[in-house]
Each structure stands twice: as structure tokens, then as C-alpha cells.
């Protein structure tokens, strides 16, 4: 166990420690699905972890270097810190780089009842997305009371990822959208800068922050139909954004530490711009009529001011009241131009939509938490949260060529929410901890169209809902019991029920229900000091019922789905130089319902399991050798097993301390 | 049923007879990683970690501090970070205390259903070490859950810090996002791709169904439903928001 425990942090003495090694998987059947679900290529090697504490700067500074480098997955971590030896707050620089690769399945929406060959559902392309993250933070004390910090963070993504909107295929007489589709992520670059100054007072602090964000996202969506009218659709999008955020935070103790009060004030100013081209081609590459946009453009400005005071008050010896308020004003202006080549594409704009949408309004939120700590080993608490929103939305859309498509509307939106919670934490005996909470939540969204002009009455525009009410009841309890020194049990139960009532303008309201229960258990057995067994069981069930389930024209069956999961692990420290660990994981669900004449099937039949054993052998104080073997499989019957995979793997990691 | 009750009573009696007041209920996981450490109490922690201690009073997790057991069996700080005596003796030695930035097991001791969710086939890469619970949750702060009605930041800021392309603003926004991304996604793990709560039309219909279904809005969807789900059937592909189409199509 001790040998297999994770590294908890930086070691204290100057040391070089590294763990080179490899893992190799032998995968049968769907390799892409395996890569997606296990986030790895079939072979991976490199240095799983390294720590280096070179005291290169000497004098007043310490340095820390920690990371990993697994080459085939481009899985790199690097943490490099410099800080003042006596007081880390006096001066520090923290640098971090992290990257990894995400893999995607390339087989779209195939279900077992479909007659088309599964091969037609596989893109001839490996989909993978490289994700990286770089940040640097430096700060320190400017004087006895002033300190400052500067932070820069950069996030990047590039590659190809699978979409969950699919392309056409013919299934007998029915046209379905089930063929895989992907997007080429040409560049996702997010730069964030933040500069903060803080002044500490004897009874409080004041903090000033200025942030700047620059974001650019460039994608090319590629969709290739496989029905008789084979078409290719390409959607080329570039989004750019700049955002400035200024924040002031303050807090102060009053009345001999009985009252802590404070506030934060935040102003955000965002400018965004998107350009888009959408082109459709036939199988010979010739343009076809349909949706063809030429240099569509959208521009946004967003202003948001948030003021949030809070207070924490000790009401008496045992009563603690925590109150917070948030007030926010938001205004958004969006303008878009959407030129369309509606006939056989010839590069000429036939129709142009101009849109201008503005929304502005207030949001106020209040939260109160009350804890009573007057009883030994038992803390009851209550929480109340309220929110009120008043938003006006103006939508203006004109069509330059066809005024019948013009549309104007002004909507007053009122959102009222409240949440009430009561619960307790208790430690009645040294061998028992128990907690429970019940909460009730009520959300109401009301839309009132104060002005609406639509030339066509047959087509709704956005926000056609008049009222949407959501009522949620939720209860959960946790229990931890250790009846015997070698047996520990954790149990969690949760039940919730949510009712959605929607009223479309001019129609009666309809109600839908979303209900669920969860059970989870962790049993830990320690029959000997050297032996630990952990068994985790989980059951999760949800059900969604909508009135569409009983509809005569197009019944959509209720969504009923559950999964069960069992995780087992065994750790055995045979001696101070030899440990053994085994883990087994399985989860399964069997809820697939086929109703293909109405819609796609829902839920799934699947089983996933894995087994891993590894030993850690420490022949000397500075060397630990950890070989391992594993096995796993995934069966998904609801997709006619086209995504199934089996694998075996072996790995070897060697940890050296120099 | 009677047999079950009898069995339960016998089991409870046997267990009770074996109760040992020296047994504490703290997670066995602590023993594995800090086998010889003892509890020191939150006041000891606060003497160095003053900022955390002050902020913690505003946190929902502050409820777990119980009177009558302070500093003995791990309430508050040591409930999550494990017993701290060796950490203190080592002058704040980070290797002698659990840090949640590196280790999620401590969170899973109470949030055990989340542990199972992260083992499902679609999950955020916690197990793979690319994230930790603290990437999204601030266990010391006033909002242990990423958002409430009084948070200084926006509803989905935690999600869009990595998925910025879903943030908007959009010319046409999807109202569901103003509630939360979790209306449709389960961020911890799912048996469905894209961490969706469910993989069928009911996901959308629970808010959008109306008495004259299969009409939605003013348009019949009877020909569209067999093609696929609202987001997968090539129609409402911009479910997070669209800049060019009021029906979230392009």
C-alpha cells in the first residue's frame, strides 16, 4: 500500500526522482472506441512522474520541478516553482504546463435495428484533439501591507473531434440522421491575463483586480451524407472575443469579530465577432442549392456590472448567520448579417437577413445560511436562496429582399426562483457519522410579449414559451459507520423529483417529470494492518416522463434508464519491500428501447469491465519496480456490438530516487 | 419480513457488543496515506492558514464542524485533509498532509456516488489526472457548488473556462443555459456520449412539449422525429446558441 500510494506533494529535501516505463495494450475489435473511453493510444511510454529539487538559485530561494512526459499520448505535465525560502508569500513564481490528447469514436449513431452495413458508419479518419494549458503566476509582498499577483494562462486545442449531430442515411423508406460527422478544430486559443493588488488591514483587506481575455476559435465542420442524394456540407466558423473585467473586493471585521462584512464589485465588458461560411456540394463537388451562407457576420457587445455584499454574523454563542446578496445589471447588443445564396450556388447573394437583438435587465439574488452549534455532536442548518430577474429582450429581424420574413418583438421576461434547504450533520458516536438534507426549489420563468409583429403566423420565433415552472424536491442522506475496527461502511442515498410545467402561448400548460434515485456504498475491510479491501457499489436510475409518451400521433416512450457499478480493490503489503494491488471495475445497463418508427431508440444495453493487478517491489531504498497486468472489455449490444472492444495490457514503471 | 427484522436486530446487537469507543469513523483512506498521524484540530490549522480559516466560515462545508468533537476526530480541516500532526511537526511539510489539488479520494469519502460516475465510460478526466475536483469546486469558498444566485461569477463560468466556445454571447441564446449546463449534461460522468443526462428526445421535450405535440412552436415535427434527436438530426445543431438562426440551426 505504501509503495503504491500516490505522491502527496513535493518532497522536502533536494532530490531527483523519476519513474520511466511503458504500457502496451493489445486491443481487439474497435480500437477507436477503446482510445476514446480509455483516453490512451494502444502503446504509451515515457516518464510517468518526475520530481527534481535543484537548489540552483541558492541563497534565499527554493525551486521545485515536477511533471511527467508520456510521449505517444502527448501527455505532458510540468510544474516549475520558485519561491522565497522563509516565506512563500514574500515572493513566488508558479509555472504550469499540461497537455493531453482526447480521442473520439468515429461511428456516429448506428443502432442494432438498422439494416445498413456498419462499415458505412465509420469515418475513414482517426479523430483526436490535442488539448494544452500553460500558465504562469508570479507575486509577492510589495510592503508590509501590500501584495500583488500577476497571472497569465493560455489554453489551446487543435485536431478533429466527433460531433453529436449526424448526417443523412437512408434506412429502408426512412431517412435518418445517423452517419458520423466531425469538426476540424483549426485553432482554439484562449489567453487570459490578470493583475491583482491586495492591501491587508488589521481588521480586513481590499483587493483590486484587472483581467483581460482574448479568445479565438476557428472550426471547419464537415458533414457527408450517405443517402441517395449524397451531399457534403461544410461550415467554416471563426469566432473572436475580447473581454475586460475589473473587480474590487473588500472585507472587514466589525464588533469584535462578531460581524464580518464585505463586498465585491465586478464590471465585465465583452466584444465578440463571428464570421461564417456555409457551403453544400453534391458528390461530384458541384455546389447545390440549400443552405449556402456567404460571409455571415455577427457582432456582440456585453456589459455587465455585479455588486455583491455579504456578511457573516455570530448571532449569539451558538448561532451563525451568513448572508449574501448579489445585484447585477446586464446589457447585450447583438447584430448579425446573414447573406444567403438560395438558388444553385453562384457566389451571388440572393437574400440577406439583418438582425439586431438587445437584452438588458436586472438580477438580484439573496442567500441566507443559518447554522446552530449549541448541541454537542449535532449541527442543524437551514438555507434559503432567492433570485429575481427582470429582463427585456428586443428582437428585430429584417430581410432585405423579402419583407414577409421581417419580424419584430419585445419580450419582458420575469424570472423568480427560490430554494429552501434544511439538514443536519451529526457525529453521535465515535463510530457513526450521519447527515441528511432536504431541499425544495421553485423556478418560474414568465415571458410577456409586449410588442410582436410577424408577417407569417405559421412560424414561431424564439422564446415562444409563455410560462415555464420547475419544481424540484430533493433528499439525500450520508451515513458512515465503523462498527468494528476493521470494518468501515459509507452509504449515500439520494432521491429527487422535478416537475416541468410549460405553457406555450395560446395553449394549455403541459407537465413533464424528471425523477431519479441513487444509492452508493463503500465498504472498507481491514482484517490486517497490511490488508485493505474496498468495495464500492452504485445504482443510479432516472426517468423522464413527458406528455409525448401518451400521444396518439407520435408517441415517444418515457426515458427509463439505470446503471449499476461495482468497483473493488485489494491492497496487500506483503512486506516493507513488497506490495500487491488488484482492482476490478464493472458497470452495466440494460434499458434499450427500440421505437424506430417514431424516433431513434433510447437508453442503451452495455457492459464495461476491467481488471488490473500490479505489484510494487522495492529492492533498495532508492528503487521501486512496479509491473502490472490488466484486462478489460466493453460490450454494447444496442449498437449491434460495432463498438465492442477487448484488451489486455502489460506495463512496467521503475521509480528511482537519486 | 419478520426474519429480516430479526436478522437486523441480531446483527445490530452483535455489532454494538463489539463497539469500541477507541474506534473512530474517519475514512480508512487516511490511514493508508498518513498511517502515524494524529489529529491536531482546526485551531492549529488556522494559526498558519489564516485566509483559508476565515473564508471557510462562509463555506457550506463549515457545517461539518461539530461541537464536542473539536480537534479530536477530524472535523472541518482534517475531515478532508486527514490528521495533521506530522504536517505540523514537519513545519508545514506538504508531503505529510492530503492536498485535494492532487488527490480526489478525500472528496469521494462523502461524495461516493461521484466516484462511481467518474468510472463510467464518459467522464471528465479526473481519474486520468487531467483534472481534480478542485478544478471546478472550491471546497473552502462560499460556493462549493460552482454557482448560486449570489455568486460573483456567472452561471456557467466553471464550465466555460475550458469550453469557452459555448459561452457566447450569441444573437439567439438558449434559455436552458441561463439555468445551468447541468440541465442537459452530467459533468461527473454518464453512460451517454457528451456527458448527456439522457440520449433521447425527452431531454428536450420536458421543457418544449405542448398539448398539440408533435407540433413544437407552430411546426409539426412528425416528419423530423424519426430522423433523430433534436440536436443530432441535423436541425437544432447549435443547441448552445446561434448567431444566425432563431431556431438554433446554424
Short mmCIF file of N, CA, C and O in Angstrom, two decimals, chain B residues 26 43 47 50 60 83 107 135 149 151 169 196 226 240:
data_model
loop_
_atom_site.label_atom_id
_atom_site.label_comp_id
_atom_site.label_asym_id
_atom_site.label_seq_id
_atom_site.Cartn_x
_atom_site.Cartn_y
_atom_site.Cartn_z
N UNK B 26 -13.53 7.95 10.95
CA UNK B 26 -12.84 8.65 9.87
C UNK B 26 -12.45 7.72 8.74
O UNK B 26 -12.21 6.54 8.95
N UNK B 43 -8.07 24.73 15.03
CA UNK B 43 -7.41 25.95 15.52
C UNK B 43 -5.93 25.93 15.20
O UNK B 43 -5.33 26.96 14.87
N UNK B 47 -3.82 28.70 12.66
CA UNK B 47 -2.71 29.55 13.09
C UNK B 47 -1.77 29.86 11.92
O UNK B 47 -1.11 30.90 11.92
N UNK B 50 -4.46 31.32 7.81
CA UNK B 50 -5.45 32.28 8.31
C UNK B 50 -6.51 32.62 7.26
O UNK B 50 -7.69 32.72 7.57
N UNK B 60 -20.16 26.22 2.67
CA UNK B 60 -21.16 25.22 3.07
C UNK B 60 -20.50 24.11 3.87
O UNK B 60 -21.12 23.50 4.74
N UNK B 83 -5.45 13.61 9.30
CA UNK B 83 -4.81 14.08 10.53
C UNK B 83 -3.51 14.84 10.23
O UNK B 83 -2.72 14.42 9.39
N UNK B 107 -12.47 13.63 -1.24
CA UNK B 107 -13.82 14.11 -1.60
C UNK B 107 -14.78 12.93 -1.72
O UNK B 107 -15.93 13.00 -1.31
N UNK B 135 -10.72 21.57 -9.61
CA UNK B 135 -10.71 22.31 -10.87
C UNK B 135 -12.05 23.05 -11.05
O UNK B 135 -12.10 24.09 -11.71
N UNK B 149 -27.20 31.83 -6.62
CA UNK B 149 -27.82 33.11 -7.03
C UNK B 149 -27.01 34.31 -6.59
O UNK B 149 -27.25 35.42 -7.02
N UNK B 151 -23.43 34.25 -6.44
CA UNK B 151 -22.02 34.14 -6.84
C UNK B 151 -21.61 35.37 -7.63
O UNK B 151 -22.38 35.90 -8.43
N UNK B 169 -21.41 35.65 -25.93
CA UNK B 169 -22.85 35.79 -26.20
C UNK B 169 -23.21 35.36 -27.63
O UNK B 169 -22.38 35.42 -28.53
N UNK B 196 -24.21 13.54 -21.70
CA UNK B 196 -25.63 13.90 -21.66
C UNK B 196 -26.35 13.12 -20.58
O UNK B 196 -26.05 11.96 -20.31
N UNK B 226 -38.40 10.89 -36.55
CA UNK B 226 -37.73 9.64 -36.92
C UNK B 226 -36.29 9.83 -37.40
O UNK B 226 -35.50 8.90 -37.39
N UNK B 240 -26.32 25.29 -28.04
CA UNK B 240 -25.84 26.21 -27.00
C UNK B 240 -26.16 27.67 -27.33
O UNK B 240 -26.11 28.53 -26.46
#
